[in-house]
Tab-separated table of C-alpha atoms and ligand atoms in Angstrom:
chain	number	residue	atom	x	y	z
A	1	MET	CA	-3.168	17.514	59.883
A	2	ARG	CA	-6.095	16.109	57.912
A	3	VAL	CA	-4.485	17.252	54.709
A	4	LYS	CA	-1.295	15.455	55.668
A	5	ILE	CA	-3.154	12.190	56.316
A	6	PHE	CA	-4.903	12.375	52.958
A	7	PHE	CA	-1.627	13.110	51.259
A	8	THR	CA	0.006	10.118	52.908
A	9	ILE	CA	-2.878	7.869	51.812
A	10	PHE	CA	-2.608	9.251	48.291
A	11	LEU	CA	1.121	8.493	48.109
A	12	PHE	CA	0.462	5.075	49.591
A	13	ILE	CA	-2.068	4.199	46.858
A	14	LEU	CA	0.177	5.602	44.146
A	15	GLY	CA	3.093	3.593	45.482
A	16	PHE	CA	1.112	0.373	45.452
A	17	ASN	CA	-0.048	0.918	41.915
A	18	ILE	CA	3.467	1.267	40.632
A	19	ALA	CA	4.837	-1.603	42.654
A	20	PHE	CA	2.121	-4.227	42.350
A	21	ALA	CA	-0.269	-3.877	39.441
A	22	HIS	CA	-0.298	-1.868	36.303
A	23	ILE	CA	-2.449	-1.940	33.183
A	24	ASP	CA	-1.008	-0.613	29.923
A	25	VAL	CA	-3.782	-0.366	27.355
A	26	VAL	CA	-2.337	-0.046	23.841
A	27	GLN	CA	-5.696	0.052	22.013
A	28	PRO	CA	-8.096	1.832	22.229
A	29	ALA	CA	-5.606	4.680	22.476
A	30	LYS	CA	-8.054	6.962	24.346
A	31	ASN	CA	-10.346	6.129	27.259
A	32	GLN	CA	-13.379	7.821	25.660
A	33	ILE	CA	-14.189	6.807	22.102
A	34	THR	CA	-17.141	6.618	19.740
A	35	VAL	CA	-17.462	3.713	17.323
A	36	ASN	CA	-19.841	2.393	14.722
A	37	SER	CA	-19.351	-1.319	15.380
A	38	SER	CA	-20.831	-4.074	17.546
A	39	THR	CA	-17.476	-4.898	19.179
A	40	VAL	CA	-14.137	-3.291	20.013
A	41	TYR	CA	-10.930	-5.050	20.874
A	42	PHE	CA	-8.776	-4.183	23.850
A	43	ILE	CA	-5.081	-4.957	23.546
A	44	GLY	CA	-2.358	-4.221	26.056
A	45	ASN	CA	-0.320	-5.711	28.856
A	46	THR	CA	-0.319	-5.975	32.611
A	47	THR	CA	1.809	-7.189	35.491
A	48	GLU	CA	3.067	-10.714	34.919
A	49	ASN	CA	0.742	-13.463	36.140
A	50	ALA	CA	-1.814	-10.993	37.447
A	51	ASP	CA	-5.520	-11.858	37.585
A	52	PHE	CA	-6.821	-9.769	34.777
A	53	SER	CA	-10.459	-9.171	33.934
A	54	ILE	CA	-12.545	-7.005	31.648
A	55	ASN	CA	-16.079	-6.276	32.915
A	56	SER	CA	-15.509	-8.953	35.580
A	57	GLU	CA	-14.847	-11.618	32.938
A	58	PRO	CA	-11.427	-13.300	33.369
A	59	VAL	CA	-9.162	-12.617	30.405
A	60	LYS	CA	-6.303	-14.836	29.261
A	61	LEU	CA	-2.813	-13.356	29.540
A	62	TRP	CA	-0.658	-14.477	26.626
A	63	ASN	CA	3.010	-15.033	27.533
A	64	ASN	CA	1.625	-14.369	31.073
A	65	ASN	CA	1.484	-10.633	30.472
A	66	PHE	CA	-0.435	-9.431	27.417
A	67	PHE	CA	-4.103	-9.475	26.515
A	68	VAL	CA	-6.109	-9.342	23.308
A	69	HIS	CA	-9.807	-9.285	24.070
A	70	VAL	CA	-12.949	-8.514	22.084
A	71	VAL	CA	-15.686	-6.682	23.988
A	72	PRO	CA	-19.301	-6.708	22.714
A	73	LEU	CA	-21.080	-3.342	22.729
A	74	GLN	CA	-24.632	-2.165	23.363
A	75	TYR	CA	-25.952	0.829	21.487
A	76	GLY	CA	-25.155	4.038	23.367
A	77	LYS	CA	-22.769	4.334	26.283
A	78	ASN	CA	-20.706	1.276	27.303
A	79	LYS	CA	-18.671	1.401	30.482
A	80	ILE	CA	-15.786	-1.027	30.293
A	81	LYS	CA	-13.794	-1.830	33.405
A	82	LEU	CA	-10.334	-3.354	33.145
A	83	LYS	CA	-9.021	-4.772	36.407
A	84	SER	CA	-5.670	-6.303	37.258
A	85	VAL	CA	-4.979	-7.900	40.634
A	86	LYS	CA	-1.578	-9.010	41.843
A	87	ASN	CA	-0.650	-9.908	45.425
A	88	GLY	CA	-3.990	-8.615	46.641
A	89	GLN	CA	-3.417	-5.199	45.063
A	90	ALA	CA	-5.607	-3.995	42.252
A	91	GLU	CA	-5.557	-1.447	39.492
A	92	GLU	CA	-8.618	-0.505	37.542
A	93	LYS	CA	-9.119	1.445	34.363
A	94	ILE	CA	-12.431	2.624	33.029
A	95	TYR	CA	-13.102	3.098	29.324
A	96	ILE	CA	-16.219	4.694	27.885
A	97	VAL	CA	-17.126	3.456	24.427
A	98	ASN	CA	-20.086	5.081	22.692
A	99	ARG	CA	-21.655	2.921	20.026
A	100	LYS	CA	-23.445	5.040	17.469
A	101	LYS	CA	-26.794	4.071	16.010
A	102	THR	CA	-26.028	3.354	12.379
A	103	SER	CA	-27.178	6.355	10.412
A	104	SER	CA	-28.239	6.071	6.788
A	105	GLY	CA	-25.670	8.739	5.868
A	106	HIS	CA	-27.467	11.634	4.212
A	107	TYR	CA	-24.840	13.274	2.153
A	108	THR	CA	-25.697	15.201	-0.931
A	109	GLU	CA	-23.703	14.314	-3.986
A	110	SER	CA	-22.572	17.263	-6.034
A	111	LYS	CA	-23.990	17.657	-9.529
A	112	PHE	CA	-22.121	17.500	-12.778
A	113	ILE	CA	-21.783	20.968	-14.278
A	114	PRO	CA	-21.024	20.714	-18.004
A	115	LYS	CA	-18.966	23.269	-19.869
A	116	LYS	CA	-20.864	25.655	-22.163
A	117	GLU	CA	-21.797	24.313	-25.552
A	118	ASN	CA	-19.104	25.095	-28.148
A	119	GLU	CA	-16.777	26.180	-25.340
A	120	VAL	CA	-13.289	24.636	-25.298
A	121	LEU	CA	-11.992	24.322	-21.732
A	122	TYR	CA	-8.223	24.113	-21.746
A	123	THR	CA	-5.836	23.310	-18.898
A	124	LYS	CA	-2.398	21.865	-18.150
A	125	THR	CA	-1.168	19.586	-15.373
A	126	ILE	CA	0.946	21.388	-12.787
A	127	ARG	CA	2.237	18.512	-10.657
A	128	PRO	CA	4.745	15.750	-11.389
A	129	ASP	CA	2.201	13.103	-10.335
A	130	ALA	CA	-1.163	14.395	-11.471
A	131	THR	CA	-3.413	11.382	-11.017
A	132	VAL	CA	-6.153	10.686	-13.561
A	133	ARG	CA	-9.004	8.609	-12.127
A	134	SER	CA	-11.976	6.646	-13.425
A	135	LYS	CA	-14.529	8.532	-11.297
A	136	PRO	CA	-14.768	11.921	-9.550
A	137	SER	CA	-13.546	10.474	-6.254
A	138	THR	CA	-10.178	9.921	-4.573
A	139	HIS	CA	-11.337	6.339	-3.905
A	140	SER	CA	-11.769	5.522	-7.574
A	141	GLN	CA	-9.312	3.655	-9.761
A	142	ARG	CA	-6.073	5.405	-10.715
A	143	LEU	CA	-5.636	5.259	-14.466
A	144	VAL	CA	-2.357	7.102	-14.932
A	145	ASP	CA	-0.088	9.595	-13.161
A	146	LEU	CA	0.740	12.402	-15.570
A	147	PRO	CA	3.755	14.700	-15.287
A	148	GLU	CA	3.603	18.505	-15.514
A	149	ASN	CA	2.601	20.305	-18.716
A	150	VAL	CA	0.274	17.701	-20.176
A	151	VAL	CA	-2.445	19.504	-22.156
A	152	LEU	CA	-5.997	18.501	-21.212
A	153	TYR	CA	-9.402	19.576	-22.469
A	154	LEU	CA	-12.280	19.399	-20.012
A	155	SER	CA	-15.982	18.704	-20.490
A	156	GLY	CA	-17.250	19.766	-17.058
A	157	LYS	CA	-16.902	19.634	-13.313
A	158	LYS	CA	-18.309	17.603	-10.430
A	159	GLY	CA	-17.314	18.638	-6.917
A	160	ASP	CA	-13.550	19.149	-6.933
A	161	PHE	CA	-13.014	16.977	-10.013
A	162	TYR	CA	-12.938	17.903	-13.673
A	163	LYS	CA	-13.956	15.481	-16.390
A	164	ILE	CA	-11.457	15.182	-19.221
A	165	ASP	CA	-12.973	15.525	-22.685
A	166	GLU	CA	-11.693	12.343	-24.370
A	167	THR	CA	-13.317	9.127	-25.543
A	168	GLY	CA	-12.030	5.844	-24.178
A	169	SER	CA	-13.043	2.632	-22.422
A	170	SER	CA	-13.318	4.594	-19.181
A	171	GLU	CA	-14.146	8.091	-18.036
A	172	PHE	CA	-11.208	10.301	-17.067
A	173	TRP	CA	-11.359	12.617	-14.061
A	174	ILE	CA	-8.731	14.835	-12.486
A	175	HIS	CA	-8.732	16.696	-9.170
A	176	LYS	CA	-8.560	20.503	-9.473
A	177	SER	CA	-5.326	20.597	-7.393
A	178	ASN	CA	-3.501	18.832	-10.245
A	179	ILE	CA	-4.231	21.373	-12.957
A	180	GLU	CA	-4.057	25.057	-13.826
A	181	GLU	CA	-7.264	27.087	-13.527
A	182	PRO	CA	-9.055	26.106	-16.787
A	183	VAL	CA	-9.436	28.784	-19.461
A	184	SER	CA	-11.829	29.089	-22.386
A	185	LEU	CA	-10.358	28.797	-25.869
A	186	SER	CA	-12.100	29.175	-29.183
A	187	LYS	CA	-10.619	26.002	-30.632
A	188	LYS	CA	-8.872	22.750	-29.600
A	189	ILE	CA	-5.269	22.473	-30.690
A	190	LYS	CA	-5.219	18.945	-32.082
A	191	PRO	CA	-2.187	16.915	-31.063
A	192	ARG	CA	-0.275	15.002	-33.726
A	193	LEU	CA	2.113	12.087	-33.594
A	194	LEU	CA	5.258	13.332	-35.347
A	195	LYS	CA	7.515	10.267	-35.354
A	196	GLN	CA	8.521	7.097	-33.529
A	197	LYS	CA	11.870	5.595	-32.665
A	198	HIS	CA	12.920	2.188	-31.364
A	199	TYR	CA	16.145	1.433	-29.510
A	200	SER	CA	17.589	-0.810	-26.773
A	201	ASP	CA	20.246	-0.838	-24.110
A	202	ASN	CA	21.477	-3.739	-21.999
A	203	MET	CA	18.407	-3.733	-19.762
A	204	TYR	CA	15.445	-2.283	-21.647
A	205	ASP	CA	13.780	-2.062	-25.041
A	206	TYR	CA	12.462	1.426	-25.776
A	207	GLN	CA	9.849	2.928	-28.044
A	208	GLN	CA	9.697	6.708	-28.307
A	209	PHE	CA	6.646	8.632	-29.480
A	210	TYR	CA	7.192	12.251	-30.476
A	211	VAL	CA	3.943	14.209	-30.102
A	212	SER	CA	3.293	17.856	-30.966
A	213	HIS	CA	2.417	18.432	-27.307
A	214	PRO	CA	2.106	16.057	-24.298
A	215	VAL	CA	-1.332	14.416	-24.158
A	216	LEU	CA	-3.273	12.086	-21.875
A	217	TYR	CA	-2.197	8.468	-22.316
A	218	THR	CA	-2.982	5.139	-20.690
A	219	ILE	CA	-0.948	1.962	-20.648
A	220	LYS	CA	-2.300	-1.434	-19.744
A	221	GLN	CA	-1.266	-5.059	-19.895
A	222	GLU	CA	-3.751	-7.205	-21.816
A	223	GLY	CA	-2.563	-10.795	-21.575
A	224	ASN	CA	0.670	-11.088	-23.543
A	225	ARG	CA	0.692	-7.573	-24.843
A	226	ILE	CA	0.751	-4.043	-23.536
A	227	LYS	CA	-1.651	-1.500	-24.980
A	228	LEU	CA	-0.716	2.155	-25.160
A	229	VAL	CA	-3.354	4.757	-26.065
A	230	LEU	CA	-2.551	8.377	-26.916
A	231	TYR	CA	-5.817	10.292	-26.504
A	232	GLY	CA	-6.958	12.886	-28.984
A	233	VAL	CA	-4.267	11.836	-31.459
A	234	GLU	CA	-6.443	11.058	-34.484
A	235	SER	CA	-5.375	8.084	-36.537
A	236	LYS	CA	-6.655	5.540	-39.054
A	237	ASN	CA	-7.804	2.061	-38.065
A	238	GLU	CA	-7.231	-1.120	-40.134
A	239	GLU	CA	-10.212	-0.328	-42.359
A	240	GLY	CA	-8.788	3.096	-43.097
A	241	ASN	CA	-11.397	4.963	-41.082
A	242	SER	CA	-10.535	7.877	-38.862
A	243	VAL	CA	-10.514	7.068	-35.089
A	244	PRO	CA	-10.152	9.600	-32.230
A	245	ASN	CA	-7.165	7.997	-30.472
A	246	TYR	CA	-3.850	6.449	-31.442
A	247	GLU	CA	-3.355	2.877	-30.200
A	248	TYR	CA	-0.087	0.970	-30.074
A	249	TYR	CA	0.428	-2.652	-29.012
A	250	PHE	CA	3.663	-4.073	-27.651
A	251	GLU	CA	3.590	-7.792	-28.340
A	252	ILE	CA	5.718	-9.452	-25.680
A	253	GLU	CA	6.773	-13.005	-25.052
A	254	ASN	CA	5.604	-14.295	-21.681
A	255	PRO	CA	6.297	-13.340	-18.939
A	256	ILE	CA	6.080	-9.575	-18.867
A	257	LEU	CA	8.631	-8.043	-16.533
A	258	GLY	CA	8.720	-4.359	-15.576
A	259	TYR	CA	7.584	-1.740	-18.042
A	260	ASP	CA	6.981	1.979	-17.818
A	261	CYS	CA	6.022	5.087	-19.731
A	262	THR	CA	7.397	8.591	-19.042
A	263	TYR	CA	7.352	11.939	-20.761
A	264	GLU	CA	10.511	13.849	-21.581
A	265	GLU	CA	8.992	17.108	-22.745
A	266	ASN	CA	7.008	16.074	-25.829
A	267	LYS	CA	8.573	12.604	-26.142
A	268	LEU	CA	6.630	9.772	-24.556
A	269	ILE	CA	9.115	7.007	-23.837
A	270	PHE	CA	7.928	3.455	-23.300
A	271	LYS	CA	10.447	1.014	-21.870
A	272	LYS	CA	10.222	-2.663	-21.154
A	273	ALA	CA	12.715	-4.638	-19.089
A	274	ARG	CA	14.348	-7.633	-20.733
A	275	LEU	CA	15.209	-10.803	-18.873
A	276	PRO	CA	18.893	-10.372	-17.951
A	277	GLU	CA	21.228	-12.379	-20.140
A	278	ASN	CA	23.584	-15.008	-18.757
A	279	ILE	CA	21.481	-15.976	-15.757
A	280	ASP	CA	23.192	-18.812	-13.904
A	281	ILE	CA	20.606	-21.600	-13.663
A	282	ASN	CA	22.334	-22.901	-10.521
A	283	ASN	CA	22.262	-19.507	-8.894
A	284	PRO	CA	19.490	-17.503	-10.561
A	285	LEU	CA	19.642	-14.526	-8.190
A	286	LYS	CA	23.279	-13.766	-8.963
A	287	GLY	CA	23.632	-10.268	-10.369
A	288	LEU	CA	19.880	-9.513	-10.166
A	289	LYS	CA	18.880	-6.067	-8.945
A	290	ILE	CA	16.305	-6.459	-6.188
A	291	PHE	CA	14.737	-3.751	-4.009
A	292	ILE	CA	13.843	-4.648	-0.419
A	293	ASP	CA	11.636	-2.227	1.482
A	294	ALA	CA	11.148	-2.544	5.241
A	295	GLY	CA	7.746	-0.905	5.799
A	296	HIS	CA	7.397	2.194	8.026
A	297	GLY	CA	10.317	3.484	10.174
A	298	GLY	CA	11.247	6.428	12.386
A	299	SER	CA	8.183	8.145	13.824
A	300	ASP	CA	5.969	6.046	11.518
A	301	LYS	CA	5.700	2.968	13.724
A	302	GLY	CA	3.130	0.968	11.742
A	303	ALA	CA	0.920	-1.334	13.806
A	304	LEU	CA	1.567	-1.488	17.537
A	305	GLY	CA	1.440	-4.866	19.284
A	306	PRO	CA	-0.067	-5.566	22.748
A	307	THR	CA	3.323	-5.157	24.466
A	308	ARG	CA	4.160	-2.098	22.340
A	309	VAL	CA	6.514	-3.848	19.952
A	310	ASN	CA	6.327	-1.874	16.706
A	311	GLU	CA	5.563	-3.274	13.300
A	312	LYS	CA	8.386	-1.103	11.874
A	313	ASP	CA	10.958	-3.031	13.943
A	314	ILE	CA	9.675	-6.480	12.972
A	315	ASN	CA	9.547	-5.448	9.301
A	316	LEU	CA	13.127	-4.222	9.607
A	317	SER	CA	14.424	-7.463	11.160
A	318	ILE	CA	12.803	-9.582	8.449
A	319	ALA	CA	14.020	-7.237	5.701
A	320	ASN	CA	17.565	-7.246	7.063
A	321	TYR	CA	17.657	-11.060	7.142
A	322	LEU	CA	16.343	-11.068	3.590
A	323	ILE	CA	18.906	-8.508	2.419
A	324	GLU	CA	21.675	-10.572	4.002
A	325	ILE	CA	20.713	-13.889	2.367
A	326	LEU	CA	20.037	-12.280	-1.009
A	327	LYS	CA	23.489	-10.709	-0.913
A	328	GLN	CA	24.941	-14.130	-0.065
A	329	SER	CA	23.312	-15.399	-3.283
A	330	GLY	CA	25.086	-12.682	-5.212
A	331	ALA	CA	22.016	-10.483	-5.738
A	332	ASP	CA	22.556	-6.755	-6.140
A	333	VAL	CA	20.302	-5.522	-3.322
A	334	VAL	CA	19.001	-1.975	-3.041
A	335	TYR	CA	16.986	-1.029	0.038
A	336	SER	CA	14.939	1.806	1.530
A	337	ARG	CA	16.353	1.434	5.031
A	338	ILE	CA	18.480	-0.927	7.127
A	339	LYS	CA	18.020	1.071	10.329
A	340	ASP	CA	15.143	2.719	12.158
A	341	THR	CA	15.032	5.713	9.838
A	342	GLN	CA	12.144	7.668	8.371
A	343	VAL	CA	11.730	7.259	4.619
A	344	GLY	CA	8.769	8.807	2.783
A	345	LEU	CA	6.534	6.613	0.638
A	346	LYS	CA	7.305	8.626	-2.480
A	347	ASP	CA	11.030	8.339	-1.815
A	348	ARG	CA	10.717	4.568	-1.495
A	349	VAL	CA	8.933	4.394	-4.847
A	350	LYS	CA	11.583	6.651	-6.368
A	351	ILE	CA	14.415	4.372	-5.229
A	352	ALA	CA	12.571	1.339	-6.638
A	353	LYS	CA	11.892	2.996	-9.997
A	354	ASN	CA	15.153	4.806	-10.638
A	355	ASN	CA	17.801	2.163	-10.096
A	356	ASP	CA	17.116	-0.317	-12.900
A	357	ILE	CA	15.623	-2.702	-10.384
A	358	LEU	CA	13.962	-5.877	-11.645
A	359	ILE	CA	11.910	-6.836	-8.579
A	360	SER	CA	10.588	-4.795	-5.634
A	361	ILE	CA	9.409	-6.399	-2.381
A	362	SER	CA	7.932	-4.423	0.497
A	363	ILE	CA	7.735	-6.152	3.887
A	364	HIS	CA	4.860	-5.399	6.269
A	365	ASN	CA	2.774	-6.976	8.998
A	366	ASN	CA	-0.932	-6.446	9.312
A	367	SER	CA	-2.953	-4.292	11.673
A	368	LEU	CA	-6.729	-4.305	12.224
A	369	PRO	CA	-9.431	-1.711	12.815
A	370	LEU	CA	-10.868	-1.605	16.367
A	371	SER	CA	-14.057	-3.266	15.144
A	372	ALA	CA	-12.310	-6.436	13.931
A	373	ASN	CA	-11.665	-9.634	15.880
A	374	PRO	CA	-7.907	-10.339	16.168
A	375	TYR	CA	-8.629	-14.030	16.812
A	376	VAL	CA	-10.448	-14.392	13.508
A	377	HIS	CA	-8.068	-12.369	11.343
A	378	HIS	CA	-4.658	-13.939	10.977
A	379	GLY	CA	-2.421	-15.410	8.319
A	380	THR	CA	-0.468	-14.197	5.346
A	381	GLU	CA	-1.396	-12.253	2.236
A	382	VAL	CA	0.611	-10.870	-0.648
A	383	HIS	CA	-0.526	-7.755	-2.507
A	384	TYR	CA	0.110	-6.893	-6.133
A	385	TYR	CA	-1.546	-4.367	-8.391
A	386	ASN	CA	-0.343	-5.005	-11.920
A	387	GLU	CA	-0.752	-8.227	-13.884
A	388	ASN	CA	3.020	-8.544	-14.271
A	389	ALA	CA	3.425	-9.034	-10.489
A	390	LYS	CA	0.690	-11.638	-10.013
A	391	LEU	CA	2.886	-14.694	-10.563
A	392	LEU	CA	5.520	-13.508	-8.076
A	393	ALA	CA	2.808	-12.667	-5.513
A	394	GLU	CA	1.380	-16.171	-5.859
A	395	ILE	CA	4.737	-17.891	-5.438
A	396	ILE	CA	5.678	-15.862	-2.341
A	397	LYS	CA	2.261	-16.387	-0.754
A	398	ASN	CA	2.260	-20.155	-1.373
A	399	ASN	CA	5.718	-20.592	0.103
A	400	LEU	CA	4.986	-18.485	3.201
A	401	VAL	CA	1.805	-20.472	3.855
A	402	ASN	CA	3.646	-23.799	3.575
A	403	ASP	CA	7.029	-22.926	5.072
A	404	LEU	CA	5.697	-21.028	8.086
A	405	ASN	CA	2.385	-22.835	8.528
A	406	LEU	CA	0.347	-19.652	8.156
A	407	LYS	CA	-3.282	-19.323	7.130
A	408	ASP	CA	-3.698	-18.676	3.410
A	409	ASN	CA	-5.406	-15.326	2.845
A	410	GLY	CA	-4.617	-15.372	-0.838
A	411	ILE	CA	-3.108	-12.761	-3.104
A	412	ARG	CA	-4.859	-9.413	-3.358
A	413	LYS	CA	-4.987	-6.745	-6.011
A	414	SER	CA	-4.316	-3.559	-4.021
A	415	SER	CA	-3.446	-0.051	-5.066
A	416	PHE	CA	-0.557	0.818	-2.723
A	417	ALA	CA	2.367	3.150	-3.398
A	418	LEU	CA	4.690	0.130	-3.327
A	419	THR	CA	2.514	-2.030	-5.621
A	420	ARG	CA	1.276	0.488	-8.188
A	421	SER	CA	4.443	0.803	-10.248
A	422	THR	CA	4.553	-1.416	-13.310
A	423	ASN	CA	8.333	-1.136	-13.167
A	424	PRO	CA	9.866	-2.900	-11.350
A	425	VAL	CA	7.704	-5.995	-10.791
A	426	SER	CA	6.271	-4.955	-7.407
A	427	VAL	CA	4.688	-6.867	-4.525
A	428	LEU	CA	3.929	-6.083	-0.889
A	429	VAL	CA	4.010	-8.895	1.662
A	430	GLU	CA	1.858	-8.833	4.810
A	431	VAL	CA	3.641	-11.657	6.592
A	432	ALA	CA	1.218	-12.056	9.527
A	433	TYR	CA	-0.980	-10.088	11.933
A	434	MET	CA	0.515	-7.972	14.707
A	435	LEU	CA	-2.672	-8.225	16.813
A	436	ASN	CA	-3.261	-11.959	16.624
A	437	PRO	CA	-1.654	-13.324	19.844
A	438	ASP	CA	-0.088	-16.440	18.286
A	439	GLU	CA	1.323	-14.563	15.334
A	440	TYR	CA	2.491	-11.639	17.482
A	441	ILE	CA	4.545	-14.052	19.589
A	442	LYS	CA	5.991	-15.740	16.474
A	443	LEU	CA	6.794	-12.471	14.731
A	444	GLN	CA	9.136	-11.541	17.557
A	445	GLN	CA	11.160	-14.750	17.236
A	446	ASP	CA	14.470	-14.578	15.378
A	447	SER	CA	13.939	-18.058	13.946
A	448	PHE	CA	10.547	-17.087	12.514
A	449	GLN	CA	11.881	-13.840	11.019
A	450	LYS	CA	14.797	-15.723	9.459
A	451	ASN	CA	12.500	-18.390	8.025
A	452	VAL	CA	10.324	-15.717	6.419
A	453	ALA	CA	13.452	-14.353	4.735
A	454	ILE	CA	14.493	-17.853	3.584
A	455	SER	CA	11.002	-18.495	2.204
A	456	VAL	CA	10.953	-15.219	0.236
A	457	LYS	CA	14.428	-15.885	-1.157
A	458	LYS	CA	13.312	-19.374	-2.265
A	459	SER	CA	10.286	-17.761	-3.934
A	460	LEU	CA	12.510	-15.387	-5.877
A	461	GLU	CA	14.572	-18.338	-7.130
A	462	GLN	CA	11.426	-20.214	-8.181
A	463	TYR	CA	10.155	-17.104	-9.936
A	464	MET	CA	13.391	-16.828	-11.898
A	465	TYR	CA	13.217	-20.531	-12.876
A	466	MET	CA	9.718	-19.934	-14.224
A	467	LEU	CA	10.913	-16.939	-16.246
A	468	LEU	CA	13.769	-18.996	-17.696
A	469	LYS	CA	11.492	-21.816	-18.921
B	1	LIG	ZN1	2.555	-1.790	7.573
């Protein structure tokens, strides 16, 4: 009998919770977490017009149902109580947040182990995107992605990275997973430049370099020219003296559009996009090949808003409006997705690079780490990585700020998959912040999404006018 009474009470409480008050906490995702920061934010939603509090402090419900609240933390264990009351019925949730004492981080850095004196350490790249970096760390600058079968000589090892034995304006490091197990040789096989060839088609100018075997190269825009260096290919400088590397400069009239360098066996092919001929000044997007990428998709949801609206869906709506109005202007639009499908980052880059596309735009909206304040961080920012995309990034950012009345967070040089390519001209737009309440509400409005698309399209037209000058 007693058991039955308890069971009835249990069902009664359960029933009330479902019917009267609920709390859906979106972040933090777990109710026991450890952090390193002085605050954490809580975002989520509750029953409409409920009295909602966190640690007995009343919390504003945006749109009458969602909350975004920053909670200060003491060192050690913090018990955080979320409470929602509606029609006299309450639901509570308890979160335990452990704030760590900041440790000084004692990690031992591995030592550089040089190769033996007189030893020649030979290896070859074994991956189609073997990244060469400026330091022995995956956080360091990417200098170039080499294809398979590029011959490299090494001067030593630090941790999991090998140092490449070449002289240049930077050091060159490569992770061991990108290369064959190095072997000792008695002698370096010196690469030679055999011949060069220039040709053009209706989109690009090409310069081919035939080398005796594929070598490390770098390519970099320096103002109005692009500098290509073939390492280890001995040549003569202007004074007739022998220098260790071969340097080639592509002098280009401003502005520099997309350019790229790829190996086809032992031919290194440089190509540079030309401004399309016959651009209609009254309709400058007509016939232009533009890639529109809606960020995330499928099981990759991107940032999650307080009412569980996904960034991937907002990105998609904006991208689809943009695709539609660009097509109306006669642009030849290529896209990564127009539905909620999963597309890998590498596949997105591949589509952008392999379809003779002039401009690539990736659409995203920003998230924030738990330690940040979603009321402080808001606004728009446009990311670029290469100099040739800076002007476009600036134009898009300025128009978004003015047309949509967003805070100006500037343009940012960021190494992302969708900004790293030099061809096409590539930018990534973070329209606004998913976790800022005002912007989260706006981002879900059709009119706002459409106006973002109109603003980006206007930016593309202005960019083309500037190229035509
Ligand atoms: Zn994103």
